Amino acid sequence: MSRPSRPSRVALAALTAAAAACSRGEPDRGPGDAAAPAASPAAPAAASGPGDAAPPPAAGSAGAPPPAGGEAPPPAGDPMAIHYEAREDLVRLFSLKELTPRERKFRNPELFLEKNFGGGGPSRINQGNRALARHTRSKEQCLEGLRGVVLQTEEQRARCGGHENMVPVFKTVRGKARPAEFCIDIFEFPNKPCELPMVWAGPTQAASVCSLQGKRLCTEDEWSLACRGDPEGGAPRTYAYGDELDLAVCHTQTRHRDIDGKPCDADTARSAYETCATDTEPAGAYPACRSRFGVFDQHGNVAEIMTRRDRDDGKLYSQLKGSAWFYVEVARAHDAPRPKGQETYPDHCSFSPRWHVEPMENAWHVNYHLGFRCCKTVH
C-alpha cells in the first residue's frame, strides 16, 4: 500500500551494518538479529471474550452513533495511554511458547526480544512514532464497543491448540464443512483486543515472532479465506463485512497529516519514522469490521505481512496484503474502472498485489503502516 500509489517506498534489504547506519541512523537489523523463522462458526454460547450477549454498543463507544444533538460525549480514557514505547510494555502484550532444551540450543528468545522490540526508531518493532501519532479511540471505548461480542469459544480455543484469540477457518463444499486446516489470529499482532497493532516489523522478524509463539505467518490464501469465507456455507463475500465498499465500516478513512507543515516522506525508514504518523486505532475498535469467521481489521488499520509459495521456483516469498488507515486516499471499488491519472486499488478479500515481494530467508521490508497477524496449522 502506498501514499499515494503503492504500499510505500521504504524497502530495507539485508544491508551491511555500515550501510544501514548510514541510511537509517540506526543499528542494522539484519539476519543476525532475529531468531530463524520456522519453516468458525460465529457466536456459540460458551466463550472467552468480553461478554456472553451482544447488546447494542453504548452511545459514544466504538461503532456506536453519537448521541442526539450531534455532540459526542467526552472520551473515556486517554487514547494515547496504550501507545507504548518501553520494550517491557510492548513485550508484555504477548507471550512466547515454552521452548524445549533442544530448541533453546538454537534460539534465545530473551535476546530476540531485546534486539527486536522497542520504541524510539524504525529499527525495532513498535507501535509507531508516539510523538507524531494521533489515536482517537481509547481502550475503554473500544472494550465498550466489543461488550457482549463472543471473540472465541472454548471449542475454538481447543481446536487452535489452546491459543487465545484464534479461530479455526475452513472451506465449505456443497453445504458440508471440511475439517479446519489452520487457525488465524482474530486481531493484528499482538492479537489483543483493544491494543494498538505493532508496525516496523520486517517479514523475517514477523515470522520469528509468530514462531516463538508456536505459530507462523499466514499464507495469502489463508488470509483471503478468513476474509471472504462463511462458516455456514454462504457465498463468498467481496469484503470481510459485505459486498459493497464502505470506507466507514473499518479504519480506512483517515488521511495522512502534515507534520510541522511537511508531508509524509517515506523515502527511507528514518525519514518515514520522523515524518509519517502511525494513526492506528485499537484492534477491534471498529466492531463491524469483522469477517464471518470472526477476524477483525482485515481492511484498514495496518497492512499485513503474509507469505506466498511461488509456483515457478517453489520458494517462499513475503507479500503485503490489506490496507491501512489512509486507504481513503487510494480507494477504488472492486468493480470500478481504474481512473486515468490517479493510482488506486481495490482492497477486496481476494486482491493479490505484488508489493515488496522478497524471499522469506532475506525479507526486511518495514514501514510505519505495516503490521502482521499469525496463523497456526491444525493437525
Tab-separated table of C-alpha atoms in Angstrom:
chain	number	residue	atom	x	y	z
A	1	MET	CA	0.000	0.000	0.000
A	2	SER	CA	1.272	3.453	-0.598
A	3	ARG	CA	0.984	7.101	-0.293
A	4	PRO	CA	-0.315	7.811	-2.828
A	5	SER	CA	0.342	4.905	-5.188
A	6	ARG	CA	1.870	1.804	-3.616
A	7	PRO	CA	2.342	0.369	-0.139
A	8	SER	CA	5.346	2.619	0.384
A	9	ARG	CA	8.787	3.278	-0.935
A	10	VAL	CA	10.572	2.006	2.142
A	11	ALA	CA	12.310	-1.260	1.360
A	12	LEU	CA	15.026	-2.474	3.667
A	13	ALA	CA	17.195	-5.280	2.396
A	14	ALA	CA	19.716	-7.169	4.464
A	15	LEU	CA	22.367	-4.493	4.330
A	16	THR	CA	25.732	-4.390	5.964
A	17	ALA	CA	25.910	-2.660	9.326
A	18	ALA	CA	27.789	0.257	7.839
A	19	ALA	CA	25.258	0.794	5.073
A	20	ALA	CA	22.351	0.526	7.487
A	21	ALA	CA	23.882	3.018	9.894
A	22	CYS	CA	24.365	5.415	7.025
A	23	SER	CA	20.881	5.111	5.566
A	24	ARG	CA	18.811	4.867	8.750
A	25	GLY	CA	20.898	6.269	11.527
A	26	GLU	CA	20.135	3.081	13.471
A	27	PRO	CA	21.973	-0.172	14.192
A	28	ASP	CA	21.318	-2.620	11.407
A	29	ARG	CA	18.548	-5.085	11.992
A	30	GLY	CA	19.635	-7.867	9.739
A	31	PRO	CA	19.590	-11.646	9.653
A	32	GLY	CA	21.801	-11.985	12.705
A	33	ASP	CA	19.383	-10.090	14.909
A	34	ALA	CA	16.362	-12.330	14.634
A	35	ALA	CA	15.631	-15.903	15.511
A	36	ALA	CA	15.260	-18.006	12.387
A	37	PRO	CA	11.642	-18.424	11.292
A	38	ALA	CA	10.142	-21.892	11.438
A	39	ALA	CA	9.721	-23.354	8.300
A	40	SER	CA	-15.578	-20.513	12.762
A	41	PRO	CA	-18.718	-20.560	13.387
A	42	ALA	CA	-19.832	-17.294	14.967
A	43	ALA	CA	-21.180	-16.795	18.452
A	44	PRO	CA	-21.846	-20.111	20.172
A	45	ALA	CA	-22.691	-19.778	23.844
A	46	ALA	CA	-19.584	-20.773	25.795
A	47	ALA	CA	-16.909	-18.245	25.076
A	48	SER	CA	-13.864	-16.431	26.228
A	49	GLY	CA	-14.402	-12.799	25.344
A	50	PRO	CA	-15.672	-9.512	26.656
A	51	GLY	CA	-19.123	-10.943	27.383
A	52	ASP	CA	-21.828	-13.518	26.695
A	53	ALA	CA	-24.517	-11.460	24.983
A	54	ALA	CA	-24.444	-8.794	22.322
A	55	PRO	CA	-26.420	-5.678	23.293
A	56	PRO	CA	-26.017	-2.574	21.138
A	57	PRO	CA	-22.892	-0.536	21.943
A	58	ALA	CA	-23.392	2.301	24.365
A	59	ALA	CA	-23.514	5.800	22.925
A	60	GLY	CA	-20.040	7.123	22.356
A	61	SER	CA	-18.466	3.659	22.267
A	62	ALA	CA	-16.630	2.210	19.298
A	63	GLY	CA	-19.018	1.594	16.436
A	64	ALA	CA	-21.913	3.471	18.094
A	65	PRO	CA	-23.618	6.572	16.678
A	66	PRO	CA	-23.207	9.874	18.551
A	67	PRO	CA	-25.995	10.831	20.938
A	68	ALA	CA	-28.884	13.035	19.857
A	69	GLY	CA	-27.888	16.628	19.316
A	70	GLY	CA	-24.702	15.736	17.427
A	71	GLU	CA	-22.399	16.249	20.399
A	72	ALA	CA	-20.116	13.321	21.192
A	73	PRO	CA	-19.669	12.517	24.881
A	74	PRO	CA	-16.285	13.107	26.453
A	75	PRO	CA	-13.900	10.220	25.748
A	76	ALA	CA	-13.465	7.549	28.371
A	77	GLY	CA	-9.758	7.250	28.962
A	78	ASP	CA	-6.793	8.656	27.084
A	79	PRO	CA	-6.385	7.213	23.551
A	80	MET	CA	-2.625	7.702	23.833
A	81	ALA	CA	-2.366	5.694	27.055
A	82	ILE	CA	-1.912	2.414	25.178
A	83	HIS	CA	0.775	3.715	22.829
A	84	TYR	CA	3.836	2.222	24.491
A	85	GLU	CA	7.500	2.856	23.809
A	86	ALA	CA	9.297	0.881	26.508
A	87	ARG	CA	10.313	-2.614	25.437
A	88	GLU	CA	8.866	-4.074	28.628
A	89	ASP	CA	5.438	-2.614	27.873
A	90	LEU	CA	5.497	-3.871	24.297
A	91	VAL	CA	6.562	-7.434	25.016
A	92	ARG	CA	4.125	-7.923	27.893
A	93	LEU	CA	1.321	-7.773	25.313
A	94	PHE	CA	2.107	-11.267	24.067
A	95	SER	CA	3.557	-14.495	25.380
A	96	LEU	CA	6.116	-16.895	23.944
A	97	LYS	CA	5.756	-20.628	23.883
A	98	GLU	CA	7.728	-22.807	26.272
A	99	LEU	CA	10.918	-23.825	24.479
A	100	THR	CA	12.377	-27.273	24.915
A	101	PRO	CA	16.040	-27.589	25.955
A	102	ARG	CA	16.850	-28.614	22.386
A	103	GLU	CA	15.101	-25.548	20.968
A	104	ARG	CA	16.974	-23.299	23.382
A	105	LYS	CA	20.264	-24.526	21.949
A	106	PHE	CA	19.347	-22.778	18.708
A	107	ARG	CA	17.160	-19.921	19.903
A	108	ASN	CA	17.453	-17.255	22.552
A	109	PRO	CA	14.038	-15.606	22.950
A	110	GLU	CA	15.267	-13.100	25.523
A	111	LEU	CA	17.959	-11.848	23.159
A	112	PHE	CA	15.443	-11.774	20.321
A	113	LEU	CA	13.053	-9.585	22.318
A	114	GLU	CA	15.856	-7.257	23.377
A	115	LYS	CA	17.091	-6.736	19.832
A	116	ASN	CA	13.771	-6.617	18.003
A	117	PHE	CA	11.343	-4.651	20.188
A	118	GLY	CA	11.435	-1.076	21.461
A	119	GLY	CA	10.360	2.455	20.662
A	120	GLY	CA	12.339	5.442	19.505
A	121	GLY	CA	13.114	4.481	15.922
A	122	PRO	CA	12.371	2.277	12.911
A	123	SER	CA	14.989	-0.351	13.721
A	124	ARG	CA	12.727	-2.216	16.163
A	125	ILE	CA	9.136	-3.402	16.261
A	126	ASN	CA	6.889	-0.873	17.975
A	127	GLN	CA	3.578	0.979	17.630
A	128	GLY	CA	4.961	3.851	15.563
A	129	ASN	CA	6.395	7.232	16.467
A	130	ARG	CA	4.409	8.227	19.547
A	131	ALA	CA	5.333	11.892	19.179
A	132	LEU	CA	3.526	12.020	15.814
A	133	ALA	CA	0.683	9.547	16.293
A	134	ARG	CA	-2.924	10.546	16.791
A	135	HIS	CA	-5.343	7.919	18.132
A	136	THR	CA	-8.969	8.895	18.663
A	137	ARG	CA	-10.445	5.872	20.454
A	138	SER	CA	-9.403	4.855	23.916
A	139	LYS	CA	-9.092	1.302	25.154
A	140	GLU	CA	-12.161	1.845	27.334
A	141	GLN	CA	-14.251	2.966	24.347
A	142	CYS	CA	-13.024	0.036	22.298
A	143	LEU	CA	-13.852	-2.502	25.008
A	144	GLU	CA	-17.311	-0.998	25.379
A	145	GLY	CA	-17.854	-1.437	21.644
A	146	LEU	CA	-16.920	-5.113	21.966
A	147	ARG	CA	-19.055	-5.671	25.046
A	148	GLY	CA	-21.063	-8.837	24.555
A	149	VAL	CA	-19.160	-9.916	21.440
A	150	VAL	CA	-18.004	-13.526	21.542
A	151	LEU	CA	-14.414	-13.447	20.370
A	152	GLN	CA	-13.560	-17.118	20.770
A	153	THR	CA	-15.463	-20.144	22.043
A	154	GLU	CA	-13.894	-22.780	24.245
A	155	GLU	CA	-14.262	-25.228	21.374
A	156	GLN	CA	-12.399	-22.894	19.036
A	157	ARG	CA	-9.660	-22.355	21.560
A	158	ALA	CA	-9.175	-26.096	21.987
A	159	ARG	CA	-9.128	-26.602	18.223
A	160	CYS	CA	-6.431	-23.942	17.961
A	161	GLY	CA	-4.137	-25.640	20.468
A	162	GLY	CA	-5.159	-23.518	23.446
A	163	HIS	CA	-4.108	-20.244	21.827
A	164	GLU	CA	-6.135	-17.243	22.891
A	165	ASN	CA	-7.943	-15.131	20.289
A	166	MET	CA	-7.605	-17.559	17.408
A	167	VAL	CA	-10.367	-19.143	15.327
A	168	PRO	CA	-10.272	-22.168	13.007
A	169	VAL	CA	-11.005	-21.452	9.358
A	170	PHE	CA	-12.308	-23.997	6.878
A	171	LYS	CA	-13.929	-24.396	3.494
A	172	THR	CA	-17.498	-25.497	2.958
A	173	VAL	CA	-18.178	-27.618	-0.122
A	174	ARG	CA	-21.758	-28.411	-1.212
A	175	GLY	CA	-23.025	-27.356	2.181
A	176	LYS	CA	-20.626	-29.573	4.098
A	177	ALA	CA	-17.823	-28.088	6.181
A	178	ARG	CA	-14.382	-29.561	5.612
A	179	PRO	CA	-12.074	-30.047	8.607
A	180	ALA	CA	-10.171	-26.898	9.501
A	181	GLU	CA	-6.553	-26.927	8.343
A	182	PHE	CA	-5.464	-23.730	10.077
A	183	CYS	CA	-6.343	-21.171	12.742
A	184	ILE	CA	-5.840	-17.421	12.443
A	185	ASP	CA	-5.379	-14.596	14.957
A	186	ILE	CA	-8.557	-12.569	15.133
A	187	PHE	CA	-6.610	-9.348	15.714
A	188	GLU	CA	-3.478	-7.887	14.191
A	189	PHE	CA	-0.371	-8.566	16.284
A	190	PRO	CA	-0.109	-8.528	19.289
A	191	ASN	CA	-3.546	-10.150	18.894
A	192	LYS	CA	-5.072	-8.488	21.938
A	193	PRO	CA	-8.477	-6.797	21.928
A	194	CYS	CA	-8.263	-3.030	22.093
A	195	GLU	CA	-4.462	-2.788	21.953
A	196	LEU	CA	-2.712	-0.923	19.152
A	197	PRO	CA	-1.216	-3.042	16.366
A	198	MET	CA	2.556	-3.059	16.026
A	199	VAL	CA	4.455	-1.822	12.978
A	200	TRP	CA	8.080	-1.597	11.802
A	201	ALA	CA	8.264	-5.398	11.657
A	202	GLY	CA	10.021	-6.939	8.667
A	203	PRO	CA	8.751	-10.295	7.334
A	204	THR	CA	11.717	-12.137	8.844
A	205	GLN	CA	11.099	-10.596	12.270
A	206	ALA	CA	7.351	-11.213	11.984
A	207	ALA	CA	7.929	-14.860	11.085
A	208	SER	CA	10.185	-15.253	14.115
A	209	VAL	CA	7.642	-13.609	16.423
A	210	CYS	CA	4.944	-15.994	15.194
A	211	SER	CA	7.277	-18.982	15.501
A	212	LEU	CA	8.212	-18.123	19.066
A	213	GLN	CA	4.510	-18.189	19.901
A	214	GLY	CA	4.056	-21.615	18.328
A	215	LYS	CA	2.521	-20.110	15.202
A	216	ARG	CA	3.617	-18.921	11.753
A	217	LEU	CA	2.830	-16.171	9.290
A	218	CYS	CA	-0.416	-16.642	7.395
A	219	THR	CA	-0.351	-17.506	3.725
A	220	GLU	CA	-2.111	-15.304	1.214
A	221	ASP	CA	-4.744	-17.979	0.528
A	222	GLU	CA	-5.437	-18.491	4.237
A	223	TRP	CA	-5.826	-14.779	4.849
A	224	SER	CA	-8.201	-14.443	1.895
A	225	LEU	CA	-10.363	-17.375	3.001
A	226	ALA	CA	-10.636	-15.972	6.539
A	227	CYS	CA	-11.741	-12.686	4.968
A	228	ARG	CA	-14.277	-13.803	2.347
A	229	GLY	CA	-15.440	-17.215	3.611
A	230	ASP	CA	-18.533	-18.202	5.547
A	231	PRO	CA	-18.548	-20.986	8.185
A	232	GLU	CA	-22.228	-21.551	7.395
A	233	GLY	CA	-21.510	-22.237	3.736
A	234	GLY	CA	-22.804	-18.961	2.306
A	235	ALA	CA	-21.469	-17.305	-0.814
A	236	PRO	CA	-18.021	-15.698	-0.592
A	237	ARG	CA	-18.041	-12.012	0.241
A	238	THR	CA	-16.153	-9.344	-1.649
A	239	TYR	CA	-15.079	-7.639	1.563
A	240	ALA	CA	-14.947	-9.065	5.062
A	241	TYR	CA	-18.029	-7.044	6.033
A	242	GLY	CA	-20.082	-7.364	2.821
A	243	ASP	CA	-20.114	-6.945	-0.938
A	244	GLU	CA	-20.062	-3.161	-1.287
A	245	LEU	CA	-17.111	-0.931	-0.422
A	246	ASP	CA	-17.828	1.157	2.680
A	247	LEU	CA	-14.928	3.225	3.978
A	248	ALA	CA	-16.742	3.934	7.262
A	249	VAL	CA	-17.008	0.292	8.392
A	250	CYS	CA	-13.290	-0.156	9.001
A	251	HIS	CA	-10.491	2.210	9.952
A	252	THR	CA	-9.861	3.251	6.356
A	253	GLN	CA	-10.981	6.881	6.243
A	254	THR	CA	-8.173	8.790	7.981
A	255	ARG	CA	-5.889	10.746	5.657
A	256	HIS	CA	-2.214	11.434	6.108
A	257	ARG	CA	-1.415	14.572	8.072
A	258	ASP	CA	1.364	17.045	7.509
A	259	ILE	CA	3.791	17.142	10.432
A	260	ASP	CA	5.169	20.616	11.171
A	261	GLY	CA	3.923	21.689	7.767
A	262	LYS	CA	5.704	18.874	5.942
A	263	PRO	CA	4.115	15.839	4.253
A	264	CYS	CA	4.961	12.237	4.989
A	265	ASP	CA	8.329	11.355	3.437
A	266	ALA	CA	8.640	7.581	3.046
A	267	ASP	CA	11.853	7.551	1.016
A	268	THR	CA	13.822	5.944	3.848
A	269	ALA	CA	12.928	4.250	7.104
A	270	ARG	CA	14.377	7.143	9.090
A	271	SER	CA	12.501	9.815	7.130
A	272	ALA	CA	9.275	7.808	7.401
A	273	TYR	CA	9.659	7.430	11.162
A	274	GLU	CA	10.304	11.163	11.564
A	275	THR	CA	7.572	12.479	9.240
A	276	CYS	CA	4.838	9.813	8.883
A	277	ALA	CA	2.322	9.446	11.699
A	278	THR	CA	1.100	5.942	12.576
A	279	ASP	CA	-2.538	6.916	13.147
A	280	THR	CA	-3.869	3.487	14.086
A	281	GLU	CA	-6.777	2.662	16.382
A	282	PRO	CA	-7.060	-0.174	18.923
A	283	ALA	CA	-7.677	-3.603	17.412
A	284	GLY	CA	-11.418	-4.221	17.313
A	285	ALA	CA	-12.299	-0.533	17.684
A	286	TYR	CA	-14.489	-0.958	14.594
A	287	PRO	CA	-16.657	-3.936	15.618
A	288	ALA	CA	-18.410	-4.193	12.243
A	289	CYS	CA	-15.045	-4.595	10.502
A	290	ARG	CA	-15.166	-8.333	11.075
A	291	SER	CA	-15.359	-11.335	8.784
A	292	ARG	CA	-17.923	-14.086	9.226
A	293	PHE	CA	-15.224	-16.281	10.759
A	294	GLY	CA	-14.713	-13.574	13.394
A	295	VAL	CA	-11.487	-11.947	12.147
A	296	PHE	CA	-11.171	-8.188	12.717
A	297	ASP	CA	-9.487	-5.395	10.751
A	298	GLN	CA	-8.572	-7.211	7.553
A	299	HIS	CA	-9.310	-3.902	5.894
A	300	GLY	CA	-7.702	-0.794	7.331
A	301	ASN	CA	-5.724	-0.059	10.483
A	302	VAL	CA	-2.434	-1.576	9.203
A	303	ALA	CA	-1.461	-3.523	6.110
A	304	GLU	CA	-0.294	-7.063	6.851
A	305	ILE	CA	2.647	-9.315	6.021
A	306	MET	CA	1.947	-12.804	4.743
A	307	THR	CA	3.659	-15.451	2.665
A	308	ARG	CA	3.164	-16.899	-0.802
A	309	ARG	CA	4.673	-20.022	-2.347
A	310	ASP	CA	5.869	-19.240	-5.872
A	311	ARG	CA	4.561	-21.696	-8.430
A	312	ASP	CA	7.605	-21.369	-10.682
A	313	ASP	CA	10.523	-21.818	-8.306
A	314	GLY	CA	8.718	-23.315	-5.293
A	315	LYS	CA	10.283	-20.768	-2.909
A	316	LEU	CA	8.505	-18.950	-0.092
A	317	TYR	CA	8.147	-15.205	-0.530
A	318	SER	CA	6.798	-12.405	1.604
A	319	GLN	CA	3.879	-10.348	0.381
A	320	LEU	CA	1.799	-7.444	1.671
A	321	LYS	CA	-1.982	-7.537	1.727
A	322	GLY	CA	-4.825	-5.463	3.092
A	323	SER	CA	-4.992	-1.706	3.542
A	324	ALA	CA	-4.139	0.845	6.224
A	325	TRP	CA	-5.993	3.696	7.887
A	326	PHE	CA	-5.375	6.049	4.924
A	327	TYR	CA	-6.914	3.765	2.293
A	328	VAL	CA	-9.452	6.507	1.513
A	329	GLU	CA	-6.671	8.277	-0.404
A	330	VAL	CA	-6.290	5.450	-2.927
A	331	ALA	CA	-9.604	3.561	-2.636
A	332	ARG	CA	-11.380	2.003	-5.596
A	333	ALA	CA	-14.388	-0.304	-5.534
A	334	HIS	CA	-13.664	-3.833	-6.709
A	335	ASP	CA	-15.856	-3.416	-9.820
A	336	ALA	CA	-14.919	0.175	-10.640
A	337	PRO	CA	-12.656	1.047	-13.576
A	338	ARG	CA	-9.231	2.450	-12.840
A	339	PRO	CA	-9.373	6.247	-13.174
A	340	LYS	CA	-6.913	7.895	-15.518
A	341	GLY	CA	-4.113	9.869	-13.950
A	342	GLN	CA	-4.715	8.523	-10.448
A	343	GLU	CA	-3.273	5.477	-8.718
A	344	THR	CA	-5.974	3.494	-6.917
A	345	TYR	CA	-6.533	-0.135	-5.991
A	346	PRO	CA	-9.382	-2.373	-4.809
A	347	ASP	CA	-8.933	-3.709	-1.287
A	348	HIS	CA	-11.229	-6.707	-1.606
A	349	CYS	CA	-10.517	-10.008	0.147
A	350	SER	CA	-9.020	-11.702	-2.910
A	351	PHE	CA	-6.960	-8.760	-4.150
A	352	SER	CA	-3.419	-10.063	-4.635
A	353	PRO	CA	-0.914	-7.237	-5.020
A	354	ARG	CA	2.719	-7.983	-5.718
A	355	TRP	CA	4.091	-5.399	-3.314
A	356	HIS	CA	7.549	-5.684	-1.775
A	357	VAL	CA	7.935	-9.362	-2.629
A	358	GLU	CA	11.100	-10.755	-1.048
A	359	PRO	CA	12.444	-14.274	-0.415
A	360	MET	CA	11.471	-15.096	3.150
A	361	GLU	CA	15.008	-16.011	4.153
A	362	ASN	CA	16.036	-12.435	3.395
A	363	ALA	CA	12.899	-10.291	3.728
A	364	TRP	CA	13.463	-6.993	5.536
A	365	HIS	CA	10.893	-4.525	4.234
A	366	VAL	CA	9.443	-2.451	7.095
A	367	ASN	CA	7.104	0.518	7.303
A	368	TYR	CA	5.109	2.833	9.548
A	369	HIS	CA	1.810	1.313	8.364
A	370	LEU	CA	2.809	-2.348	8.035
A	371	GLY	CA	1.963	-4.980	10.652
A	372	PHE	CA	1.076	-8.667	10.628
A	373	ARG	CA	-1.005	-11.421	12.197
A	374	CYS	CA	-0.185	-15.085	12.788
A	375	CYS	CA	-1.724	-18.394	11.763
A	376	LYS	CA	-1.293	-21.944	13.028
A	377	THR	CA	-1.567	-25.261	11.223
A	378	VAL	CA	-4.235	-27.574	12.645
A	379	HIS	CA	-3.264	-31.223	12.697
